[in-house]
Tab-separated table of C-alpha atoms in Angstrom:
chain	number	residue	atom	x	y	z
A	1	MET	CA	8.770	31.471	-1.138
A	2	LYS	CA	7.175	34.247	0.828
A	3	THR	CA	3.717	33.474	2.156
A	4	LYS	CA	1.030	35.408	0.311
A	5	PHE	CA	-2.377	36.565	1.491
A	6	THR	CA	-5.036	37.564	-0.973
A	7	LYS	CA	-8.737	38.266	-1.088
A	8	LEU	CA	-11.053	36.316	-3.347
A	9	SER	CA	-11.569	38.363	-6.465
A	10	SER	CA	-12.425	37.786	-10.084
A	11	ILE	CA	-8.698	37.663	-10.885
A	12	PHE	CA	-8.072	35.144	-8.117
A	13	LEU	CA	-10.933	32.965	-9.277
A	14	ALA	CA	-9.638	33.024	-12.837
A	15	LEU	CA	-6.401	31.466	-11.599
A	16	THR	CA	-8.228	28.783	-9.656
A	17	LEU	CA	-8.797	25.290	-11.034
A	18	SER	CA	-11.581	23.503	-9.187
A	19	GLN	CA	-12.053	19.740	-9.161
A	20	SER	CA	-14.648	17.625	-7.430
A	21	VAL	CA	-15.131	13.870	-7.498
A	22	ASN	CA	-17.895	12.727	-5.196
A	23	ALA	CA	-16.429	13.939	-1.921
A	24	GLU	CA	-14.786	17.372	-1.719
A	25	VAL	CA	-14.012	20.409	-3.909
A	26	PHE	CA	-10.380	21.285	-4.601
A	27	ASN	CA	-8.884	24.585	-5.738
A	28	PHE	CA	-5.224	24.867	-6.725
A	29	THR	CA	-4.087	28.494	-6.489
A	30	THR	CA	-0.964	30.594	-6.112
A	31	ALA	CA	-2.074	32.252	-2.894
A	32	VAL	CA	-3.322	31.389	0.566
A	33	ASN	CA	-7.015	32.174	0.985
A	34	ASP	CA	-7.418	34.219	4.166
A	35	LYS	CA	-11.212	33.949	3.962
A	36	SER	CA	-11.262	30.225	4.827
A	37	ASP	CA	-12.400	29.108	8.264
A	38	THR	CA	-9.401	26.759	8.615
A	39	LEU	CA	-5.712	26.962	7.751
A	40	VAL	CA	-3.479	23.886	7.395
A	41	VAL	CA	0.256	24.519	7.707
A	42	PHE	CA	3.090	21.978	7.726
A	43	LYS	CA	6.205	21.875	9.882
A	44	SER	CA	9.400	19.879	9.954
A	45	GLU	CA	12.906	20.488	11.268
A	46	SER	CA	14.244	21.115	7.791
A	47	ASN	CA	11.373	23.251	6.534
A	48	ALA	CA	9.508	25.635	8.845
A	49	GLN	CA	9.527	28.724	6.635
A	50	THR	CA	5.789	28.827	5.949
A	51	PHE	CA	4.930	28.007	9.550
A	52	SER	CA	7.270	30.743	10.789
A	53	ALA	CA	5.576	33.345	8.583
A	54	PHE	CA	2.198	32.595	10.121
A	55	ASP	CA	3.726	32.307	13.594
A	56	ARG	CA	5.160	35.823	13.332
A	57	LYS	CA	1.760	37.140	12.315
A	58	THR	CA	0.286	35.644	15.519
A	59	ASP	CA	3.113	37.143	17.627
A	60	GLY	CA	4.381	33.663	18.426
A	61	GLN	CA	1.059	32.166	19.536
A	62	LEU	CA	1.425	29.175	17.219
A	63	SER	CA	4.867	28.207	18.480
A	64	ARG	CA	3.766	28.615	22.110
A	65	ALA	CA	0.818	26.310	21.440
A	66	LEU	CA	3.163	23.722	19.919
A	67	ASP	CA	5.468	23.903	22.914
A	68	ALA	CA	2.528	23.475	25.280
A	69	SER	CA	1.412	20.409	23.331
A	70	GLN	CA	4.961	18.979	23.191
A	71	PHE	CA	4.672	18.871	19.404
A	72	ASN	CA	7.756	17.124	18.009
A	73	GLU	CA	7.142	17.496	14.236
A	74	SER	CA	6.955	13.721	13.761
A	75	TYR	CA	5.179	12.417	10.681
A	76	GLY	CA	1.403	12.491	11.100
A	77	SER	CA	1.353	14.510	14.333
A	78	PHE	CA	-1.253	17.273	14.667
A	79	VAL	CA	-1.929	20.304	16.832
A	80	GLU	CA	-5.065	22.442	16.428
A	81	ILE	CA	-4.984	26.073	17.535
A	82	LEU	CA	-8.379	27.737	17.880
A	83	ALA	CA	-9.067	31.443	17.298
A	84	PRO	CA	-5.450	32.299	16.367
A	85	HIS	CA	-4.316	35.840	17.176
A	86	ASN	CA	-4.173	38.276	14.204
A	87	LEU	CA	-5.439	35.677	11.694
A	88	ASN	CA	-8.928	35.530	10.217
A	89	TYR	CA	-9.099	31.750	10.508
A	90	SER	CA	-11.176	30.041	13.185
A	91	ARG	CA	-8.477	27.442	13.579
A	92	VAL	CA	-4.993	26.520	12.439
A	93	LEU	CA	-4.041	22.865	12.041
A	94	VAL	CA	-0.289	22.314	12.273
A	95	VAL	CA	0.840	19.053	10.663
A	96	GLY	CA	4.139	17.322	11.391
A	97	LEU	CA	6.114	15.950	8.451
A	98	GLY	CA	8.958	14.122	10.160
A	99	ASP	CA	12.581	14.363	9.065
A	100	LYS	CA	12.623	12.537	5.707
A	101	THR	CA	11.160	12.936	2.242
A	102	LEU	CA	7.711	11.373	2.212
A	103	THR	CA	6.695	8.724	-0.291
A	104	LYS	CA	3.487	9.059	-2.275
A	105	ALA	CA	1.908	6.416	-0.029
A	106	GLU	CA	2.835	8.422	3.078
A	107	LEU	CA	1.510	11.645	1.552
A	108	THR	CA	-1.769	9.985	0.603
A	109	LYS	CA	-2.164	8.579	4.095
A	110	LEU	CA	-1.306	11.968	5.595
A	111	GLY	CA	-3.934	13.646	3.409
A	112	GLY	CA	-6.477	11.123	4.641
A	113	ASN	CA	-5.631	11.827	8.256
A	114	ILE	CA	-5.857	15.585	7.649
A	115	ALA	CA	-9.396	15.003	6.366
A	116	GLY	CA	-10.082	12.972	9.499
A	117	GLN	CA	-8.884	15.824	11.704
A	118	LEU	CA	-11.136	18.264	9.836
A	119	SER	CA	-14.232	16.068	9.525
A	120	ALA	CA	-16.503	18.221	11.723
A	121	SER	CA	-19.484	19.591	9.799
A	122	TYR	CA	-18.836	23.159	10.975
A	123	ILE	CA	-15.541	23.151	9.069
A	124	GLN	CA	-16.444	24.052	5.497
A	125	ASP	CA	-13.592	25.995	3.896
A	126	VAL	CA	-9.973	24.944	4.313
A	127	SER	CA	-6.861	26.702	3.039
A	128	VAL	CA	-3.729	24.549	2.758
A	129	ALA	CA	-0.343	26.285	2.706
A	130	ALA	CA	1.437	23.829	0.411
A	131	GLU	CA	4.128	25.897	-1.330
A	132	GLN	CA	6.889	23.691	0.048
A	133	PHE	CA	5.593	20.659	-1.889
A	134	ASP	CA	5.994	19.941	-5.585
A	135	ALA	CA	3.034	19.220	-7.860
A	136	GLN	CA	3.127	15.445	-7.368
A	137	GLN	CA	3.252	15.791	-3.593
A	138	VAL	CA	0.340	18.234	-3.457
A	139	SER	CA	-1.738	15.972	-5.685
A	140	GLN	CA	-1.123	13.013	-3.360
A	141	LEU	CA	-2.234	15.061	-0.349
A	142	ALA	CA	-5.426	16.066	-2.152
A	143	HIS	CA	-5.914	12.447	-3.248
A	144	GLY	CA	-5.787	11.242	0.345
A	145	ILE	CA	-8.157	13.950	1.548
A	146	ASN	CA	-10.743	13.116	-1.091
A	147	LEU	CA	-10.515	9.367	-0.531
A	148	ARG	CA	-11.061	9.747	3.221
A	149	ALA	CA	-13.908	12.246	2.768
A	150	TYR	CA	-15.958	9.745	0.740
A	151	ASN	CA	-19.299	9.127	2.431
A	152	PHE	CA	-21.961	6.640	1.342
A	153	ASP	CA	-24.984	8.613	2.509
A	154	LYS	CA	-27.647	7.250	0.151
A	155	TYR	CA	-29.755	5.933	3.021
A	156	LYS	CA	-29.011	8.689	5.553
A	157	LYS	CA	-31.237	11.665	6.237
A	158	ALA	CA	-28.218	13.908	6.789
A	159	LYS	CA	-26.228	14.148	3.559
A	160	HIS	CA	-22.522	14.812	3.180
A	161	GLN	CA	-21.734	18.505	2.774
A	162	ALA	CA	-18.697	18.946	0.580
A	163	LYS	CA	-15.850	20.999	2.007
A	164	THR	CA	-13.721	23.265	-0.138
A	165	TYR	CA	-9.957	22.818	0.046
A	166	THR	CA	-7.810	25.588	-1.457
A	167	PHE	CA	-4.167	24.638	-1.945
A	168	ASP	CA	-1.525	27.357	-2.247
A	169	VAL	CA	0.885	25.843	-4.764
A	170	ALA	CA	3.916	26.950	-6.733
A	171	ASN	CA	2.540	25.906	-10.139
A	172	ILE	CA	-1.186	25.540	-10.833
A	173	ALA	CA	-0.903	23.813	-14.219
A	174	SER	CA	1.610	21.214	-13.031
A	175	THR	CA	-0.441	20.425	-9.944
A	176	GLN	CA	-3.653	20.106	-11.919
A	177	SER	CA	-1.970	17.772	-14.390
A	178	ALA	CA	-0.603	15.609	-11.593
A	179	TYR	CA	-3.970	15.450	-9.866
A	180	GLN	CA	-5.917	14.572	-13.001
A	181	GLN	CA	-4.651	10.974	-13.136
A	182	LEU	CA	-5.338	10.513	-9.425
A	183	GLU	CA	-8.820	11.856	-9.983
A	184	ALA	CA	-9.398	9.061	-12.504
A	185	ILE	CA	-8.250	6.507	-9.932
A	186	GLN	CA	-10.612	8.074	-7.386
A	187	SER	CA	-13.512	7.577	-9.752
A	188	GLY	CA	-12.709	3.869	-9.935
A	189	ILE	CA	-12.298	3.578	-6.173
A	190	PHE	CA	-15.553	5.419	-5.525
A	191	LEU	CA	-17.376	3.116	-7.943
A	192	ALA	CA	-16.011	0.072	-6.125
A	193	ARG	CA	-16.952	1.580	-2.759
A	194	ASP	CA	-20.466	2.459	-3.912
A	195	LEU	CA	-21.025	-1.070	-5.182
A	196	THR	CA	-19.633	-2.648	-2.004
A	197	ASN	CA	-21.697	-0.401	0.269
A	198	GLU	CA	-24.971	-0.853	-1.596
A	199	VAL	CA	-27.572	-3.054	0.104
A	200	PRO	CA	-27.914	-6.523	-1.458
A	201	THR	CA	-31.564	-6.202	-2.471
A	202	GLN	CA	-30.582	-3.146	-4.510
A	203	LEU	CA	-27.473	-4.694	-6.055
A	204	THR	CA	-28.351	-7.996	-7.651
A	205	PRO	CA	-26.280	-9.410	-10.529
A	206	VAL	CA	-28.647	-7.625	-12.919
A	207	ASP	CA	-28.143	-4.313	-11.083
A	208	PHE	CA	-24.377	-4.816	-11.180
A	209	ALA	CA	-24.600	-5.432	-14.930
A	210	ASN	CA	-26.504	-2.173	-15.348
A	211	GLU	CA	-23.758	-0.328	-13.460
A	212	ALA	CA	-21.133	-1.903	-15.700
A	213	LYS	CA	-23.022	-0.764	-18.808
A	214	LYS	CA	-22.586	2.853	-17.694
A	215	LEU	CA	-18.895	2.514	-18.602
A	216	LYS	CA	-19.809	2.298	-22.279
A	217	LYS	CA	-19.654	6.097	-22.406
A	218	LEU	CA	-15.931	5.782	-21.610
A	219	GLY	CA	-15.334	3.469	-24.550
A	220	VAL	CA	-15.616	0.268	-22.539
A	221	THR	CA	-17.238	-2.696	-24.287
A	222	VAL	CA	-19.665	-4.471	-21.963
A	223	LYS	CA	-21.135	-7.929	-22.482
A	224	VAL	CA	-23.581	-9.758	-20.186
A	225	LEU	CA	-24.297	-13.505	-20.347
A	226	LYS	CA	-27.482	-14.918	-18.786
A	227	PRO	CA	-28.031	-18.380	-17.251
A	228	LYS	CA	-29.099	-20.095	-20.489
A	229	GLU	CA	-26.020	-18.751	-22.259
A	230	LEU	CA	-23.810	-19.883	-19.378
A	231	LYS	CA	-25.179	-23.418	-19.550
A	232	LYS	CA	-24.749	-23.492	-23.326
A	233	LEU	CA	-21.071	-22.625	-22.868
A	234	GLY	CA	-20.673	-25.303	-20.199
A	235	MET	CA	-20.159	-22.747	-17.409
A	236	ASN	CA	-22.089	-24.917	-14.980
A	237	ALA	CA	-20.159	-23.907	-11.859
A	238	LEU	CA	-21.056	-20.227	-12.220
A	239	GLU	CA	-24.630	-21.064	-13.237
A	240	ALA	CA	-25.130	-23.367	-10.249
A	241	VAL	CA	-24.200	-20.792	-7.600
A	242	GLY	CA	-26.970	-18.415	-8.658
A	243	ARG	CA	-29.553	-21.128	-9.249
A	244	GLY	CA	-31.242	-20.600	-5.892
A	245	SER	CA	-31.916	-16.924	-6.563
A	246	LYS	CA	-34.719	-15.374	-8.604
A	247	GLU	CA	-32.501	-13.804	-11.271
A	248	GLY	CA	-29.828	-16.463	-11.510
A	249	SER	CA	-26.172	-15.896	-12.368
A	250	ARG	CA	-24.579	-13.505	-14.821
A	251	LEU	CA	-21.171	-13.236	-16.442
A	252	ILE	CA	-20.247	-9.598	-16.972
A	253	VAL	CA	-17.344	-8.656	-19.232
A	254	ALA	CA	-15.997	-5.095	-19.319
A	255	HIS	CA	-13.232	-4.619	-21.888
A	256	TYR	CA	-11.176	-1.440	-22.147
A	257	LYS	CA	-8.934	-1.676	-25.191
A	258	GLY	CA	-6.529	1.255	-24.987
A	259	SER	CA	-3.823	-0.603	-26.935
A	260	ASP	CA	-3.360	-3.553	-29.272
A	261	ASP	CA	-1.259	-5.470	-26.753
A	262	ALA	CA	-2.458	-8.837	-25.519
A	263	PRO	CA	-4.928	-8.019	-22.751
A	264	ILE	CA	-4.462	-8.293	-19.028
A	265	ALA	CA	-7.462	-10.175	-17.631
A	266	ILE	CA	-8.952	-9.574	-14.191
A	267	ALA	CA	-11.409	-12.169	-12.922
A	268	GLY	CA	-13.536	-10.812	-10.103
A	269	LYS	CA	-15.688	-12.736	-7.629
A	270	GLY	CA	-19.138	-11.145	-7.572
A	271	ILE	CA	-21.366	-12.745	-4.950
A	272	THR	CA	-23.899	-9.977	-4.389
A	273	PHE	CA	-25.103	-11.723	-1.242
A	274	ASP	CA	-23.729	-14.875	0.317
A	275	SER	CA	-26.201	-16.642	2.560
A	276	GLY	CA	-23.936	-19.682	2.540
A	277	GLY	CA	-26.447	-21.587	0.447
A	278	ILE	CA	-27.966	-24.781	1.877
A	279	GLN	CA	-25.107	-24.781	4.426
A	280	ILE	CA	-26.357	-21.412	5.568
A	281	LYS	CA	-24.225	-19.024	7.569
A	282	THR	CA	-25.313	-18.746	11.201
A	283	SER	CA	-22.974	-16.122	12.617
A	284	GLU	CA	-23.612	-12.402	12.930
A	285	HIS	CA	-21.103	-11.882	10.109
A	286	ILE	CA	-23.836	-12.692	7.604
A	287	VAL	CA	-24.796	-8.998	7.686
A	288	ARG	CA	-21.440	-8.251	6.053
A	289	MET	CA	-22.033	-10.658	3.190
A	290	LYS	CA	-23.293	-7.883	0.937
A	291	SER	CA	-19.569	-7.193	0.448
A	292	ASP	CA	-18.835	-10.623	-1.042
A	293	MET	CA	-18.782	-8.944	-4.451
A	294	ALA	CA	-15.926	-6.584	-3.528
A	295	GLY	CA	-13.565	-8.437	-5.865
A	296	ALA	CA	-15.829	-7.833	-8.853
A	297	ALA	CA	-16.280	-4.229	-7.706
A	298	ALA	CA	-12.495	-3.781	-7.660
A	299	ALA	CA	-12.183	-5.322	-11.121
A	300	LEU	CA	-14.827	-2.996	-12.567
A	301	GLY	CA	-13.401	0.001	-10.693
A	302	THR	CA	-9.965	-0.686	-12.150
A	303	VAL	CA	-11.371	-0.711	-15.682
A	304	LYS	CA	-13.153	2.571	-15.005
A	305	ALA	CA	-10.003	4.205	-13.606
A	306	LEU	CA	-7.929	3.195	-16.632
A	307	ALA	CA	-10.625	4.286	-19.079
A	308	GLU	CA	-11.045	7.642	-17.307
A	309	MET	CA	-7.324	8.381	-17.681
A	310	ASP	CA	-7.253	7.131	-21.289
A	311	ALA	CA	-4.451	4.725	-20.387
A	312	LYS	CA	-2.699	3.010	-23.263
A	313	VAL	CA	-3.400	-0.468	-21.946
A	314	ASN	CA	-5.631	-3.402	-22.858
A	315	VAL	CA	-7.566	-4.715	-19.844
A	316	VAL	CA	-10.609	-6.946	-19.598
A	317	ALA	CA	-12.557	-7.578	-16.397
A	318	VAL	CA	-14.526	-10.833	-16.335
A	319	MET	CA	-16.869	-10.926	-13.376
A	320	GLY	CA	-18.850	-13.964	-12.283
A	321	MET	CA	-21.957	-12.654	-10.543
A	322	ALA	CA	-24.483	-14.525	-8.421
A	323	ALA	CA	-26.510	-14.333	-5.228
A	324	ASN	CA	-25.869	-17.512	-3.230
A	325	MET	CA	-29.374	-18.041	-1.889
A	326	VAL	CA	-31.464	-20.887	-0.477
A	327	SER	CA	-34.371	-22.398	-2.419
A	328	GLU	CA	-35.537	-25.730	-3.816
A	329	ASP	CA	-33.444	-24.935	-6.896
A	330	SER	CA	-30.177	-24.326	-5.024
A	331	PHE	CA	-27.141	-26.454	-5.681
A	332	ILE	CA	-26.526	-28.794	-2.758
A	333	PRO	CA	-23.731	-30.710	-1.019
A	334	GLY	CA	-22.917	-33.873	-2.955
A	335	ASP	CA	-23.647	-32.376	-6.364
A	336	VAL	CA	-21.003	-32.831	-9.055
A	337	LEU	CA	-20.607	-29.905	-11.438
A	338	THR	CA	-18.872	-30.037	-14.808
A	339	THR	CA	-16.943	-26.827	-15.315
A	340	ALA	CA	-16.252	-25.048	-18.600
A	341	GLU	CA	-12.645	-26.270	-18.269
A	342	GLY	CA	-13.961	-29.819	-18.426
A	343	LEU	CA	-12.923	-30.721	-14.878
A	344	THR	CA	-15.627	-31.967	-12.529
A	345	VAL	CA	-16.082	-30.636	-8.990
A	346	GLU	CA	-17.780	-32.365	-6.067
A	347	ILE	CA	-19.637	-29.862	-3.884
A	348	THR	CA	-18.584	-30.457	-0.310
A	349	ASN	CA	-19.638	-27.039	0.965
A	350	THR	CA	-22.124	-24.632	-0.622
A	351	ASP	CA	-20.488	-21.787	1.310
A	352	ALA	CA	-17.324	-22.238	-0.774
A	353	GLU	CA	-19.080	-20.763	-3.793
A	354	GLY	CA	-16.732	-17.909	-4.701
A	355	ARG	CA	-14.147	-20.223	-6.201
A	356	LEU	CA	-16.886	-21.749	-8.363
A	357	VAL	CA	-17.845	-18.471	-10.010
A	358	LEU	CA	-14.158	-17.628	-10.437
A	359	ILE	CA	-13.091	-20.808	-12.241
A	360	ASP	CA	-15.630	-20.405	-15.023
A	361	SER	CA	-14.835	-16.681	-15.254
A	362	MET	CA	-11.126	-17.465	-15.574
A	363	TRP	CA	-11.853	-20.036	-18.261
A	364	TYR	CA	-13.916	-17.514	-20.198
A	365	ALA	CA	-11.128	-14.934	-20.006
A	366	ARG	CA	-8.510	-17.415	-21.213
A	367	GLU	CA	-10.683	-18.907	-23.941
A	368	ASN	CA	-11.931	-15.633	-25.419
A	369	TYR	CA	-9.161	-13.088	-24.767
A	370	LYS	CA	-5.876	-15.062	-24.594
A	371	PRO	CA	-4.508	-12.757	-21.882
A	372	SER	CA	-0.815	-12.166	-21.261
A	373	VAL	CA	-1.496	-12.254	-17.520
A	374	LEU	CA	-4.514	-13.447	-15.536
A	375	ILE	CA	-5.288	-11.852	-12.180
A	376	ASP	CA	-8.168	-12.909	-9.980
A	377	ILE	CA	-9.406	-10.985	-6.970
A	378	ALA	CA	-11.895	-12.186	-4.380
A	379	THR	CA	-13.072	-12.000	-0.797
A	380	LEU	CA	-12.365	-15.699	-0.729
A	381	THR	CA	-11.441	-17.255	2.615
A	382	GLY	CA	-11.626	-16.767	6.337
A	383	GLY	CA	-8.223	-18.429	6.425
A	384	LYS	CA	-6.649	-15.434	4.716
A	385	TYR	CA	-8.344	-13.119	7.218
A	386	ARG	CA	-7.078	-15.162	10.148
A	387	ALA	CA	-3.553	-15.222	8.699
A	388	LEU	CA	-3.169	-11.584	7.629
A	389	GLY	CA	-6.071	-9.640	9.134
A	390	THR	CA	-7.367	-6.455	7.537
A	391	LYS	CA	-4.116	-4.627	6.834
A	392	LEU	CA	-2.658	-6.986	4.247
A	393	GLY	CA	-4.074	-8.670	1.181
A	394	GLY	CA	-2.954	-12.210	0.451
A	395	ILE	CA	-1.351	-13.044	-2.895
A	396	PHE	CA	-0.591	-16.451	-4.406
A	397	SER	CA	1.388	-17.226	-7.543
A	398	GLU	CA	4.119	-19.466	-8.898
A	399	SER	CA	5.624	-16.374	-10.562
A	400	ASP	CA	8.198	-14.712	-8.342
A	401	GLN	CA	8.189	-11.762	-10.721
A	402	LEU	CA	4.450	-11.174	-10.377
A	403	VAL	CA	4.677	-11.481	-6.602
A	404	GLU	CA	7.523	-8.956	-6.471
A	405	GLU	CA	5.740	-6.527	-8.802
A	406	PHE	CA	2.469	-6.675	-6.859
A	407	THR	CA	4.279	-6.320	-3.549
A	408	LEU	CA	5.978	-3.141	-4.772
A	409	ALA	CA	2.730	-1.823	-6.252
A	410	GLY	CA	0.836	-2.483	-3.019
A	411	ASN	CA	3.407	-0.675	-0.904
A	412	ALA	CA	3.307	2.307	-3.283
A	413	VAL	CA	-0.453	2.822	-2.896
A	414	ASN	CA	-1.117	1.776	0.720
A	415	GLU	CA	-2.668	-1.548	-0.285
A	416	PRO	CA	0.103	-3.860	0.938
A	417	VAL	CA	0.030	-7.557	0.113
A	418	TRP	CA	1.845	-10.599	1.478
A	419	ARG	CA	2.688	-13.808	-0.325
A	420	LEU	CA	1.058	-16.979	0.954
A	421	PRO	CA	1.951	-20.461	-0.292
A	422	LEU	CA	0.271	-22.723	-2.800
A	423	GLY	CA	0.077	-26.429	-2.066
A	424	TYR	CA	-1.920	-29.208	-0.357
A	425	LYS	CA	-3.477	-30.285	-3.666
A	426	GLU	CA	-4.009	-33.768	-2.266
A	427	MET	CA	-6.533	-32.229	0.118
A	428	LEU	CA	-8.738	-31.517	-2.914
A	429	ASP	CA	-8.982	-35.147	-4.046
A	430	SER	CA	-12.519	-36.489	-4.497
A	431	PRO	CA	-13.577	-40.135	-4.848
A	432	ILE	CA	-16.205	-39.297	-7.483
A	433	ALA	CA	-14.931	-36.136	-9.259
A	434	ASP	CA	-11.703	-34.520	-10.396
A	435	LEU	CA	-11.751	-32.141	-7.440
A	436	ARG	CA	-13.742	-31.242	-4.357
A	437	ASN	CA	-14.502	-27.564	-3.769
A	438	THR	CA	-13.053	-27.499	-0.235
A	439	GLY	CA	-9.956	-29.063	1.248
A	440	LYS	CA	-10.130	-32.050	3.584
A	441	GLY	CA	-7.714	-30.157	5.824
A	442	GLY	CA	-4.751	-27.853	5.484
A	443	PRO	CA	-4.761	-24.033	5.446
A	444	SER	CA	-8.012	-22.936	3.815
A	445	ALA	CA	-6.573	-19.922	1.998
A	446	THR	CA	-3.926	-22.142	0.421
A	447	THR	CA	-6.265	-24.969	-0.567
A	448	ALA	CA	-8.690	-22.429	-2.101
A	449	ALA	CA	-5.888	-20.801	-4.113
A	450	THR	CA	-4.616	-24.212	-5.194
A	451	PHE	CA	-8.134	-25.117	-6.338
A	452	LEU	CA	-8.151	-21.995	-8.543
A	453	GLN	CA	-4.692	-22.866	-9.858
A	454	GLN	CA	-6.119	-25.954	-11.578
A	455	PHE	CA	-8.023	-23.648	-13.945
A	456	VAL	CA	-5.329	-21.219	-15.141
A	457	GLY	CA	-3.644	-23.381	-17.780
A	458	ASP	CA	-0.309	-21.979	-18.932
A	459	THR	CA	-1.285	-18.327	-18.429
A	460	PRO	CA	0.848	-16.401	-15.919
A	461	TRP	CA	-1.478	-16.002	-12.919
A	462	LEU	CA	-1.756	-14.260	-9.570
A	463	HIS	CA	-4.582	-14.678	-7.071
A	464	ILE	CA	-5.517	-11.898	-4.623
A	465	ASP	CA	-7.480	-12.965	-1.550
A	466	MET	CA	-8.905	-9.723	-0.128
A	467	ALA	CA	-11.035	-11.251	2.625
A	468	GLY	CA	-11.181	-8.650	5.405
A	469	ASN	CA	-9.943	-5.848	3.154
A	470	GLY	CA	-13.186	-4.896	1.412
A	471	LEU	CA	-15.008	-3.346	4.382
A	472	ALA	CA	-13.502	-1.188	7.130
A	473	ALA	CA	-15.026	-1.033	10.612
A	474	SER	CA	-13.192	2.199	11.406
A	475	ALA	CA	-11.616	5.009	9.403
A	476	SER	CA	-7.852	5.327	9.064
A	477	GLY	CA	-5.614	7.196	6.643
A	478	GLU	CA	-7.377	7.520	3.303
A	479	LYS	CA	-9.855	4.724	4.049
A	480	PRO	CA	-13.306	5.630	5.440
A	481	VAL	CA	-15.719	3.400	7.307
A	482	GLY	CA	-17.458	0.912	5.011
A	483	GLY	CA	-16.405	-0.117	1.530
A	484	THR	CA	-12.722	0.573	0.905
A	485	GLY	CA	-12.389	-0.065	-2.824
A	486	PHE	CA	-9.380	-2.245	-2.012
A	487	GLY	CA	-7.688	-3.542	-5.137
A	488	VAL	CA	-8.403	-0.643	-7.492
A	489	SER	CA	-5.272	1.307	-6.580
A	490	LEU	CA	-3.214	-1.888	-6.357
A	491	MET	CA	-4.197	-3.257	-9.762
A	492	THR	CA	-4.137	0.135	-11.486
A	493	GLU	CA	-0.630	0.790	-10.159
A	494	TRP	CA	0.579	-2.621	-11.281
A	495	ILE	CA	-1.023	-2.361	-14.723
A	496	LEU	CA	0.476	1.080	-15.383
A	497	ASN	CA	3.908	-0.079	-14.173
A	498	HIS	CA	3.621	-3.256	-16.241
A	499	HIS	CA	2.864	-1.156	-19.333
A	500	LYS	CA	5.830	1.168	-18.711
A	501	ALA	CA	8.184	-1.781	-18.278
A	502	LYS	CA	7.473	-3.109	-21.789
């Protein structure tokens, strides 16, 4: 299609559909905006038509700049040309596409890296020549840009200034429709990121409950159980973890019933701050322990995403919330707790508290919702981090089908996961209780997952250990510095695929 140039006019604006979720503003149009300060144009061996049109307008300056930079059109390569000849733009960013059709994960990542290239505050208005892409592809690019542009600036003097991205597309309506579902997912991811980034004194279990209640306007049913109610139900493991804090523990249930199918349950670990308890953490990593509720944040974000898109699914998030603090009321090593399941647990380490809030949450989900599948997600063990680092989440399950489905879902949304083994149950034997809460040896990620396995009954179950995935020290692709919202895209993708497969 021939490249078009047009001035902003009332007619042009009438054809423009603008969307904004937290980070940037997006316009999908049928023309390139020559009033922007920046132009993004794509180039590959098989498709250089749009690039060539702009190159001719600059009398070959763009191609000479690429030659000088030894640009090879490989996927994710960039060249920036400043003050291009005969164009009104201050800069042109040429983006390499490689020599194959890009997956949605690759397009999302590419969009994120485009946002990274254009992050300077003096860049405010960007025109993207995207005619060569179909509606789904354009929406994935915009998705990646918006995810990367997220900025938690609540405590910063300088606030994020939204950029405007105008995409020249072949079909406005189709692109808008494709982007709308991704926009819903973004809202869930941004919620999870906001919760993970918030400082712990401003995000207690009560504060988290108040955030969950905001989803009621989307048709989500929210229930909150306080410490006395937890004890009455026999949920002594969850209650004990928050006992050392002023507010105590909470169980938060967020139920989105978009169908009459048996629900999918997501149990999320929600430790709003983990001091380690009586066995207090001593390393510098304690400053990162505000993110020990990232699993609960992902669970709640997934419910929000599905509710925003009006998905025809039945999903309930059950989140065990507590601040693991030190006081005369704290649970201590040597205690024996009777769980809602009826099994007793000897406390051998107060810093292995996440599994305690999870087991009572999983029991509550099974007992009250009879789910078809039970997923739990948690920043659970340093062992997972040491095994897989920050690029892969760890998954555990006896179901080969669930493992395969989650592996495919993770690869599709740039949240890859890797199966780790269950086992070493003998390491959890206690002389005075049914179980101890830490293994006497063995791989810690495996013994923790095996501990959880004792509380799933006959329900098909998969455990996600996202230790190291919840916070990013540096930006890459669609992930910014700070809270990543890991798990929202993964679980949303799996749930939607699971629904379609029925």
